[in-house]
């Protein structure tokens, strides 16, 4: 039985990869930079997106795809900022896939968009396996989750372009060894950028904003 | 392709259910109460288990099965308390299944065990689908994750026998509406017991300990 599962899994992943390449081509044709935002539940994906929208809204066209098992709470928050947003409900599914993103792209104003955030389902394991067509992967780890998470969930951290260490405002009340965390993540992933931030107070977000701006400028296919 | 996946999924779940019933029978024959502990990464599953071991160690035989994608950090912590522990590494798998538990049971001193904790992989979505043979399901939600999680991850909360609201010591620093959380969870799951606790300070854990004792006493098949 185990072999059967693995075979089907590879078939699905292969089909997903092909669909993801199609999505990326479509994003490139529209000069859009897409970032896949991944983390555990409650680490601050939506808070980061809301902060980033507020910062860039005046100068960039932004769109958001919200992935959740259920509810449209996050999409409603984004919608209040006047930004185009599609909510995907996975109905039990633990990650987004490229097929879901293709359908979402059909319903977004791509020609007006420079920057697309895809907020994945809250899950530190499965989303990393499924390419969506994104150009960059951002992983959030919040301080209350503990500094041992890269040991326990290595794939997500090894694969990230950028890691945001969120809820840094809670540091006085927690035993979180930031140096040990950074050392472990950079050991697994030497090219990763790490930004300690607080989406509550705004602390440290300038580094993330500058990184995003550089990525936007560096993208050849920008319109 | 979607149909194919669903078919295989049902087949796997059916086989898992059968295996889980076998595990439960074996636990019952040994008079063991088994609790499946589930939550997001970093919500406090291991901390709860360590606190509970310290509380019951003198009067109960306790064993632990630790589930993680990678590492044996948690099993080492349990081992230091002199309790029998098996670490399962899922190597990318996002939940434990009954087959893994069967193998772990082969390696635990069942005849000396009264209470078995199964710490699932940190994931608020997938573990709920896979019966392990456990008698009770405990779900932890920590305050920093936010009070909206039952809306976004309903299955886990709808299915729990007990919900522990952990990290209550951080309440002064967070916007967490405990009343709204409790109302939402009990609305979905009227029989659930909810205990606000801090595995850091010990606050509120007496309720959890009393609940566990009552469950142990109430179990017909106790030796």
Tab-separated table of C-alpha atoms in Angstrom:
chain	number	residue	atom	x	y	z
A	1	UNK	CA	0.000	0.000	0.000
A	2	UNK	CA	2.807	2.406	0.886
A	3	UNK	CA	4.326	2.064	-2.607
A	4	UNK	CA	0.977	2.802	-4.174
A	5	UNK	CA	0.699	6.057	-2.242
A	6	UNK	CA	4.169	7.201	-3.250
A	7	UNK	CA	3.486	6.507	-6.928
A	8	UNK	CA	0.286	8.503	-6.952
A	9	UNK	CA	1.980	11.245	-4.954
A	10	UNK	CA	4.718	11.628	-7.564
A	11	UNK	CA	2.146	11.731	-10.313
A	12	UNK	CA	0.285	14.505	-8.523
A	13	UNK	CA	3.469	16.450	-7.804
A	14	UNK	CA	4.530	16.158	-11.462
A	15	UNK	CA	1.182	17.462	-12.683
A	16	UNK	CA	1.353	20.213	-10.091
A	17	UNK	CA	4.829	21.275	-11.258
A	18	UNK	CA	3.613	21.586	-14.843
A	19	UNK	CA	0.618	23.654	-13.759
A	20	UNK	CA	2.877	25.828	-11.572
A	21	UNK	CA	5.139	26.575	-14.538
A	22	UNK	CA	2.063	27.696	-16.459
A	23	UNK	CA	1.041	29.980	-13.626
A	24	UNK	CA	4.518	31.501	-13.430
A	25	UNK	CA	4.582	32.140	-17.170
A	26	UNK	CA	1.272	33.964	-16.888
A	27	UNK	CA	2.574	36.019	-13.955
A	28	UNK	CA	5.745	36.843	-15.905
A	29	UNK	CA	3.736	37.918	-18.940
A	30	UNK	CA	1.967	40.394	-16.687
A	31	UNK	CA	5.197	41.523	-14.979
A	32	UNK	CA	4.017	40.299	-11.579
A	33	UNK	CA	6.273	39.209	-8.720
A	34	UNK	CA	4.495	36.517	-6.669
A	35	UNK	CA	5.459	35.553	-3.117
A	36	UNK	CA	4.190	32.398	-1.416
A	37	UNK	CA	3.818	33.139	2.314
A	38	UNK	CA	3.991	30.035	4.520
A	39	UNK	CA	3.948	29.346	8.271
A	40	UNK	CA	2.205	27.511	11.100
A	41	UNK	CA	-1.312	28.690	11.989
A	42	UNK	CA	-1.248	32.036	13.749
A	43	UNK	CA	2.384	32.977	13.055
A	44	UNK	CA	1.357	36.222	11.366
A	45	UNK	CA	0.959	35.636	7.633
A	46	UNK	CA	-2.078	37.876	7.315
A	47	UNK	CA	-0.619	40.530	9.622
A	48	UNK	CA	2.523	40.666	7.489
A	49	UNK	CA	0.494	40.970	4.292
A	50	UNK	CA	-1.688	43.740	5.756
A	51	UNK	CA	1.386	45.694	6.947
A	52	UNK	CA	3.039	45.265	3.553
A	53	UNK	CA	-0.061	46.369	1.658
A	54	UNK	CA	-0.234	49.536	3.771
A	55	UNK	CA	3.424	50.276	3.048
A	56	UNK	CA	3.345	49.738	-0.739
A	57	UNK	CA	-0.260	50.497	-1.628
A	58	UNK	CA	0.371	54.021	-2.917
A	59	UNK	CA	3.052	52.979	-5.372
A	60	UNK	CA	2.308	49.388	-6.363
A	61	UNK	CA	-0.615	47.346	-7.645
A	62	UNK	CA	-1.092	44.577	-5.099
A	63	UNK	CA	-3.308	41.490	-5.176
A	64	UNK	CA	-3.736	38.693	-2.638
A	65	UNK	CA	-4.796	35.050	-2.762
A	66	UNK	CA	-5.877	33.779	0.673
A	67	UNK	CA	-5.720	30.058	1.389
A	68	UNK	CA	-7.616	28.598	4.337
A	69	UNK	CA	-9.236	25.294	5.226
A	70	UNK	CA	-12.406	27.260	5.993
A	71	UNK	CA	-13.686	30.831	6.506
A	72	UNK	CA	-12.986	34.084	4.687
A	73	UNK	CA	-11.794	36.050	7.726
A	74	UNK	CA	-8.416	36.900	6.204
A	75	UNK	CA	-9.779	37.854	2.792
A	76	UNK	CA	-12.218	40.235	4.455
A	77	UNK	CA	-9.346	41.970	6.255
A	78	UNK	CA	-7.457	42.394	2.967
A	79	UNK	CA	-10.581	43.553	1.163
A	80	UNK	CA	-11.025	46.371	3.692
A	81	UNK	CA	-7.732	47.838	2.444
A	82	UNK	CA	-9.175	48.096	-1.072
A	83	UNK	CA	-6.920	45.422	-2.538
A	84	UNK	CA	-8.055	42.698	-4.962
A	85	UNK	CA	-8.330	39.413	-3.074
A	86	UNK	CA	-9.493	35.857	-3.776
A	87	UNK	CA	-10.254	33.452	-0.925
A	88	UNK	CA	-9.568	29.775	-1.560
A	89	UNK	CA	-11.160	27.329	0.890
A	90	UNK	CA	-9.475	23.944	0.733
A	91	UNK	CA	-12.235	22.155	2.714
A	92	UNK	CA	-9.798	20.051	4.722
A	93	UNK	CA	-6.868	20.269	2.319
A	94	UNK	CA	-3.644	21.164	4.117
A	95	UNK	CA	-1.937	23.203	1.386
A	96	UNK	CA	-2.607	25.212	-1.750
A	97	UNK	CA	-1.749	23.717	-5.138
A	98	UNK	CA	-1.070	25.148	-8.581
A	99	UNK	CA	-4.532	24.251	-9.872
A	100	UNK	CA	-6.174	26.368	-7.157
A	101	UNK	CA	-3.876	29.272	-8.016
A	102	UNK	CA	-4.693	28.979	-11.721
A	103	UNK	CA	-8.379	29.425	-10.895
A	104	UNK	CA	-7.625	32.352	-8.607
A	105	UNK	CA	-5.521	34.069	-11.301
A	106	UNK	CA	-8.545	33.890	-13.636
A	107	UNK	CA	-10.347	36.116	-11.175
A	108	UNK	CA	-7.678	38.728	-10.402
A	109	UNK	CA	-6.901	41.955	-12.327
A	110	UNK	CA	-3.458	40.762	-13.448
A	111	UNK	CA	-2.832	43.684	-15.761
A	112	UNK	CA	-3.059	46.077	-12.788
A	113	UNK	CA	-0.935	43.954	-10.451
A	114	UNK	CA	2.788	44.329	-9.655
A	115	UNK	CA	2.998	42.241	-6.492
A	116	UNK	CA	0.935	39.149	-5.643
A	117	UNK	CA	0.885	37.637	-2.174
A	118	UNK	CA	-0.279	34.045	-1.902
A	119	UNK	CA	-1.057	33.264	1.729
A	120	UNK	CA	-0.822	29.502	2.046
A	121	UNK	CA	-2.804	27.332	4.472
A	122	UNK	CA	-1.328	27.464	8.004
A	123	UNK	CA	0.936	24.427	7.986
A	124	UNK	CA	4.699	24.149	8.446
A	125	UNK	CA	4.958	20.848	6.542
A	126	UNK	CA	2.959	20.176	3.372
A	127	UNK	CA	2.874	23.522	1.502
A	128	UNK	CA	6.607	23.296	0.753
A	129	UNK	CA	5.978	20.298	-1.549
A	130	UNK	CA	3.614	22.159	-3.865
A	131	UNK	CA	4.948	24.788	-6.265
A	132	UNK	CA	2.274	27.358	-7.066
A	133	UNK	CA	4.083	29.393	-9.721
A	134	UNK	CA	5.500	31.834	-7.180
A	135	UNK	CA	8.871	33.573	-7.647
A	136	UNK	CA	9.797	33.792	-3.983
A	137	UNK	CA	8.996	31.829	-0.830
A	138	UNK	CA	8.695	33.590	2.522
A	139	UNK	CA	8.421	31.561	5.717
A	140	UNK	CA	7.309	33.073	9.026
A	141	UNK	CA	8.263	31.619	12.385
A	142	UNK	CA	6.834	33.407	15.397
A	143	UNK	CA	8.750	33.551	18.668
A	144	UNK	CA	6.137	31.680	20.767
A	145	UNK	CA	6.577	28.623	18.518
A	146	UNK	CA	10.107	28.111	19.859
A	147	UNK	CA	13.612	28.192	18.406
A	148	UNK	CA	13.716	24.407	17.797
A	149	UNK	CA	11.334	24.433	14.822
A	150	UNK	CA	14.003	24.276	12.059
A	151	UNK	CA	15.170	20.997	13.630
A	152	UNK	CA	11.661	19.554	13.606
A	153	UNK	CA	10.371	20.989	10.318
A	154	UNK	CA	13.550	21.324	8.250
A	155	UNK	CA	12.155	21.341	4.681
A	156	UNK	CA	10.270	24.611	5.051
A	157	UNK	CA	13.324	26.486	6.358
A	158	UNK	CA	15.808	24.866	3.970
A	159	UNK	CA	13.718	25.983	1.005
A	160	UNK	CA	12.845	29.586	1.945
A	161	UNK	CA	14.156	32.693	0.194
A	162	UNK	CA	13.356	34.751	3.264
A	163	UNK	CA	12.460	33.915	6.868
A	164	UNK	CA	10.626	36.429	9.035
A	165	UNK	CA	10.960	35.873	12.781
A	166	UNK	CA	7.724	37.470	13.913
A	167	UNK	CA	6.344	38.600	17.299
A	168	UNK	CA	9.777	39.856	18.329
A	169	UNK	CA	7.892	42.211	20.692
A	170	UNK	CA	7.170	39.166	22.900
A	171	UNK	CA	10.890	38.376	23.351
A	172	UNK	CA	11.055	39.624	26.985
A	173	UNK	CA	8.396	37.070	27.978
A	174	UNK	CA	9.743	34.006	26.156
A	175	UNK	CA	12.807	31.758	26.124
A	176	UNK	CA	13.719	32.073	22.461
A	177	UNK	CA	17.370	31.900	21.442
A	178	UNK	CA	17.426	34.076	18.309
A	179	UNK	CA	21.140	33.500	17.659
A	180	UNK	CA	20.697	29.719	17.806
A	181	UNK	CA	17.680	29.939	15.487
A	182	UNK	CA	19.547	32.061	12.912
A	183	UNK	CA	22.605	29.804	13.092
A	184	UNK	CA	20.513	26.689	12.480
A	185	UNK	CA	18.556	28.184	9.556
A	186	UNK	CA	21.593	29.683	7.813
A	187	UNK	CA	23.418	26.371	8.319
A	188	UNK	CA	20.660	24.623	6.354
A	189	UNK	CA	20.143	27.446	3.892
A	190	UNK	CA	23.173	29.772	3.515
A	191	UNK	CA	21.502	32.167	1.031
A	192	UNK	CA	18.376	32.849	3.112
A	193	UNK	CA	17.605	36.346	4.359
A	194	UNK	CA	16.326	36.493	7.937
A	195	UNK	CA	14.412	39.456	9.374
A	196	UNK	CA	13.324	39.600	13.016
A	197	UNK	CA	10.097	41.623	12.941
A	198	UNK	CA	6.958	42.509	14.828
A	199	UNK	CA	3.831	42.867	12.731
A	200	UNK	CA	2.211	44.234	15.895
A	201	UNK	CA	4.627	47.162	16.501
A	202	UNK	CA	6.193	47.394	13.008
A	203	UNK	CA	9.704	46.767	14.373
A	204	UNK	CA	12.134	45.380	11.793
A	205	UNK	CA	9.722	45.536	8.845
A	206	UNK	CA	11.891	48.049	6.936
A	207	UNK	CA	14.342	45.245	6.145
A	208	UNK	CA	11.524	43.137	4.667
A	209	UNK	CA	10.174	46.084	2.672
A	210	UNK	CA	13.657	46.851	1.257
A	211	UNK	CA	14.170	43.199	0.372
A	212	UNK	CA	10.832	43.107	-1.468
A	213	UNK	CA	11.639	46.317	-3.341
A	214	UNK	CA	15.000	44.901	-4.445
A	215	UNK	CA	13.298	41.695	-5.605
A	216	UNK	CA	10.732	43.705	-7.536
A	217	UNK	CA	13.462	45.778	-9.227
A	218	UNK	CA	15.598	42.719	-9.934
A	219	UNK	CA	12.885	40.846	-11.730
A	220	UNK	CA	13.680	40.952	-15.513
A	221	UNK	CA	10.119	40.485	-16.569
A	222	UNK	CA	8.742	43.515	-14.733
A	223	UNK	CA	6.427	45.648	-16.883
B	1	UNK	CA	-6.993	12.948	-11.353
B	2	UNK	CA	-8.929	14.373	-8.413
B	3	UNK	CA	-11.209	11.335	-8.317
B	4	UNK	CA	-8.218	9.037	-8.281
B	5	UNK	CA	-6.780	10.801	-5.260
B	6	UNK	CA	-10.036	10.655	-3.338
B	7	UNK	CA	-10.422	6.923	-4.046
B	8	UNK	CA	-6.948	6.093	-2.827
B	9	UNK	CA	-7.445	8.403	0.136
B	10	UNK	CA	-10.557	6.518	1.219
B	11	UNK	CA	-8.778	3.219	0.815
B	12	UNK	CA	-5.928	4.420	3.005
B	13	UNK	CA	-8.299	5.825	5.624
B	14	UNK	CA	-10.244	2.533	5.704
B	15	UNK	CA	-7.070	0.500	6.201
B	16	UNK	CA	-5.954	2.981	8.840
B	17	UNK	CA	-9.255	2.633	10.732
B	18	UNK	CA	-8.899	-1.151	10.845
B	19	UNK	CA	-5.343	-0.878	12.100
B	20	UNK	CA	-6.421	1.716	14.696
B	21	UNK	CA	-9.093	-0.646	16.035
B	22	UNK	CA	-6.382	-3.298	16.426
B	23	UNK	CA	-4.195	-0.854	18.338
B	24	UNK	CA	-7.064	0.108	20.636
B	25	UNK	CA	-7.874	-3.523	21.371
B	26	UNK	CA	-4.254	-4.095	22.340
B	27	UNK	CA	-4.281	-1.007	24.579
B	28	UNK	CA	-7.554	-2.170	26.172
B	29	UNK	CA	-6.128	-5.636	26.837
B	30	UNK	CA	-3.343	-3.938	28.748
B	31	UNK	CA	-5.703	-1.553	30.568
B	32	UNK	CA	-4.073	1.498	29.020
B	33	UNK	CA	-5.764	4.846	28.417
B	34	UNK	CA	-4.241	6.505	25.339
B	35	UNK	CA	-4.519	10.208	24.541
B	36	UNK	CA	-3.668	11.677	21.133
B	37	UNK	CA	-2.250	15.194	21.669
B	38	UNK	CA	-2.612	17.470	18.648
B	39	UNK	CA	-1.836	21.109	17.864
B	40	UNK	CA	0.052	23.510	15.611
B	41	UNK	CA	3.838	23.483	15.882
B	42	UNK	CA	5.001	25.103	19.105
B	43	UNK	CA	1.651	25.265	20.920
B	44	UNK	CA	2.971	23.266	23.867
B	45	UNK	CA	2.315	19.555	23.280
B	46	UNK	CA	5.637	18.450	24.750
B	47	UNK	CA	5.447	20.947	27.607
B	48	UNK	CA	1.996	19.629	28.528
B	49	UNK	CA	3.214	16.028	28.434
B	50	UNK	CA	6.286	16.837	30.568
B	51	UNK	CA	4.143	18.660	33.160
B	52	UNK	CA	1.673	15.781	33.230
B	53	UNK	CA	4.398	13.161	33.600
B	54	UNK	CA	5.824	15.067	36.589
B	55	UNK	CA	2.367	15.216	38.185
B	56	UNK	CA	1.402	11.527	37.745
B	57	UNK	CA	4.770	9.788	37.646
B	58	UNK	CA	4.707	8.563	41.255
B	59	UNK	CA	1.335	6.853	40.934
B	60	UNK	CA	0.932	5.841	37.291
B	61	UNK	CA	2.905	3.983	34.662
B	62	UNK	CA	3.298	6.423	31.786
B	63	UNK	CA	4.644	5.932	28.264
B	64	UNK	CA	4.993	8.374	25.389
B	65	UNK	CA	5.097	8.138	21.599
B	66	UNK	CA	6.640	11.251	20.040
B	67	UNK	CA	5.779	12.110	16.430
B	68	UNK	CA	7.926	14.567	14.485
B	69	UNK	CA	8.867	15.157	10.882
B	70	UNK	CA	12.512	15.078	12.008
B	71	UNK	CA	14.685	15.147	15.165
B	72	UNK	CA	14.366	13.434	18.530
B	73	UNK	CA	14.461	16.602	20.640
B	74	UNK	CA	11.117	15.901	22.321
B	75	UNK	CA	11.805	12.218	23.010
B	76	UNK	CA	15.071	13.180	24.702
B	77	UNK	CA	13.195	15.561	27.018
B	78	UNK	CA	10.721	12.810	27.952
B	79	UNK	CA	13.519	10.272	28.377
B	80	UNK	CA	15.201	12.526	30.945
B	81	UNK	CA	12.155	12.049	33.177
B	82	UNK	CA	12.724	8.277	33.189
B	83	UNK	CA	9.597	7.495	31.161
B	84	UNK	CA	9.449	4.965	28.308
B	85	UNK	CA	9.386	6.843	24.998
B	86	UNK	CA	9.470	6.014	21.291
B	87	UNK	CA	10.295	8.674	18.713
B	88	UNK	CA	8.630	8.348	15.314
B	89	UNK	CA	10.130	10.438	12.502
B	90	UNK	CA	7.710	10.794	9.618
B	91	UNK	CA	10.362	12.114	7.173
B	92	UNK	CA	8.040	14.704	5.655
B	93	UNK	CA	4.756	13.075	6.636
B	94	UNK	CA	2.366	15.556	8.205
B	95	UNK	CA	0.591	13.241	10.685
B	96	UNK	CA	0.946	9.968	12.549
B	97	UNK	CA	-1.027	6.935	11.383
B	98	UNK	CA	-2.149	3.702	13.012
B	99	UNK	CA	0.583	1.661	11.349
B	100	UNK	CA	3.290	3.821	12.945
B	101	UNK	CA	1.610	3.445	16.328
B	102	UNK	CA	1.415	-0.336	15.939
B	103	UNK	CA	5.187	-0.430	15.485
B	104	UNK	CA	5.732	1.861	18.450
B	105	UNK	CA	3.505	-0.317	20.684
B	106	UNK	CA	5.751	-3.283	19.846
B	107	UNK	CA	8.573	-1.393	21.534
B	108	UNK	CA	6.847	-0.098	24.683
B	109	UNK	CA	6.414	-1.879	28.042
B	110	UNK	CA	2.616	-2.114	27.725
B	111	UNK	CA	2.169	-4.310	30.792
B	112	UNK	CA	3.650	-1.533	32.984
B	113	UNK	CA	1.714	1.296	31.348
B	114	UNK	CA	-1.504	2.951	32.583
B	115	UNK	CA	-1.421	6.132	30.528
B	116	UNK	CA	-0.019	6.561	27.010
B	117	UNK	CA	0.503	9.964	25.439
B	118	UNK	CA	0.809	10.084	21.680
B	119	UNK	CA	2.236	13.440	20.638
B	120	UNK	CA	1.203	13.931	17.038
B	121	UNK	CA	3.118	15.899	14.410
B	122	UNK	CA	2.619	19.653	14.800
B	123	UNK	CA	-0.242	20.291	12.389
B	124	UNK	CA	-3.733	21.645	12.996
B	125	UNK	CA	-5.223	19.974	9.902
B	126	UNK	CA	-4.256	16.430	8.852
B	127	UNK	CA	-3.835	14.495	12.135
B	128	UNK	CA	-7.591	14.665	12.808
B	129	UNK	CA	-8.259	12.379	9.815
B	130	UNK	CA	-6.139	9.503	11.111
B	131	UNK	CA	-7.350	7.406	14.050
B	132	UNK	CA	-4.419	5.887	15.926
B	133	UNK	CA	-6.280	3.691	18.392
B	134	UNK	CA	-6.416	6.419	21.030
B	135	UNK	CA	-9.277	6.712	23.540
B	136	UNK	CA	-9.225	10.477	23.873
B	137	UNK	CA	-8.196	13.414	21.719
B	138	UNK	CA	-6.682	16.521	23.264
B	139	UNK	CA	-6.139	19.638	21.155
B	140	UNK	CA	-3.945	22.521	22.285
B	141	UNK	CA	-4.381	26.067	21.016
B	142	UNK	CA	-1.887	28.589	22.340
B	143	UNK	CA	-2.868	32.216	22.861
B	144	UNK	CA	-0.369	33.690	20.359
B	145	UNK	CA	-2.047	31.720	17.558
B	146	UNK	CA	-5.166	33.870	17.869
B	147	UNK	CA	-8.786	33.289	18.806
B	148	UNK	CA	-9.916	32.856	15.177
B	149	UNK	CA	-8.396	29.410	14.714
B	150	UNK	CA	-11.605	27.361	15.265
B	151	UNK	CA	-13.107	29.276	12.324
B	152	UNK	CA	-10.164	28.463	10.077
B	153	UNK	CA	-9.373	24.908	11.259
B	154	UNK	CA	-12.789	23.636	12.373
B	155	UNK	CA	-12.325	19.851	12.163
B	156	UNK	CA	-9.684	19.653	14.870
B	157	UNK	CA	-11.803	21.582	17.380
B	158	UNK	CA	-15.101	19.910	16.461
B	159	UNK	CA	-13.593	16.499	17.130
B	160	UNK	CA	-11.671	17.097	20.385
B	161	UNK	CA	-12.598	15.607	23.768
B	162	UNK	CA	-10.629	18.319	25.496
B	163	UNK	CA	-9.123	21.642	24.380
B	164	UNK	CA	-6.283	23.217	26.338
B	165	UNK	CA	-5.827	26.944	25.786
B	166	UNK	CA	-2.125	27.218	26.521
B	167	UNK	CA	0.250	30.140	27.215
B	168	UNK	CA	-2.434	31.924	29.226
B	169	UNK	CA	0.475	33.679	31.010
B	170	UNK	CA	0.957	35.757	27.825
B	171	UNK	CA	-2.622	37.094	27.946
B	172	UNK	CA	-1.607	40.615	29.085
B	173	UNK	CA	0.523	41.032	25.944
B	174	UNK	CA	-1.909	39.694	23.350
B	175	UNK	CA	-5.328	40.465	21.904
B	176	UNK	CA	-7.002	37.120	22.507
B	177	UNK	CA	-10.722	37.007	23.228
B	178	UNK	CA	-11.001	33.910	25.442
B	179	UNK	CA	-14.792	34.177	25.775
B	180	UNK	CA	-15.243	34.337	22.002
B	181	UNK	CA	-12.906	31.368	21.552
B	182	UNK	CA	-14.765	29.248	24.117
B	183	UNK	CA	-18.131	30.223	22.653
B	184	UNK	CA	-17.046	29.240	19.135
B	185	UNK	CA	-15.554	25.885	20.202
B	186	UNK	CA	-18.472	24.861	22.427
B	187	UNK	CA	-20.866	25.913	19.645
B	188	UNK	CA	-19.165	23.389	17.330
B	189	UNK	CA	-18.586	20.782	20.011
B	190	UNK	CA	-20.976	21.061	23.001
B	191	UNK	CA	-19.422	18.177	24.990
B	192	UNK	CA	-15.832	19.433	24.844
B	193	UNK	CA	-13.972	20.344	28.029
B	194	UNK	CA	-11.882	23.508	27.777
B	195	UNK	CA	-9.039	24.345	30.167
B	196	UNK	CA	-7.102	27.619	29.964
B	197	UNK	CA	-3.602	26.705	31.148
B	198	UNK	CA	0.021	27.751	31.213
B	199	UNK	CA	2.550	24.952	30.860
B	200	UNK	CA	5.140	27.593	31.726
B	201	UNK	CA	3.713	28.642	35.121
B	202	UNK	CA	1.463	25.648	35.824
B	203	UNK	CA	-1.674	27.823	36.006
B	204	UNK	CA	-4.885	25.928	35.306
B	205	UNK	CA	-3.295	22.493	34.959
B	206	UNK	CA	-5.186	21.073	37.961
B	207	UNK	CA	-8.347	20.977	35.842
B	208	UNK	CA	-6.560	18.953	33.159
B	209	UNK	CA	-5.074	16.588	35.740
B	210	UNK	CA	-8.500	16.016	37.351
B	211	UNK	CA	-10.063	15.401	33.948
B	212	UNK	CA	-7.377	12.829	33.108
B	213	UNK	CA	-7.851	11.084	36.466
B	214	UNK	CA	-11.591	10.863	35.916
B	215	UNK	CA	-11.043	9.441	32.420
B	216	UNK	CA	-8.608	6.884	33.807
B	217	UNK	CA	-11.104	5.838	36.511
B	218	UNK	CA	-14.003	5.784	34.075
B	219	UNK	CA	-12.345	3.453	31.638
B	220	UNK	CA	-14.082	0.023	31.921
B	221	UNK	CA	-11.120	-1.902	30.653
B	222	UNK	CA	-8.661	-0.634	33.259
B	223	UNK	CA	-6.526	-3.396	34.815
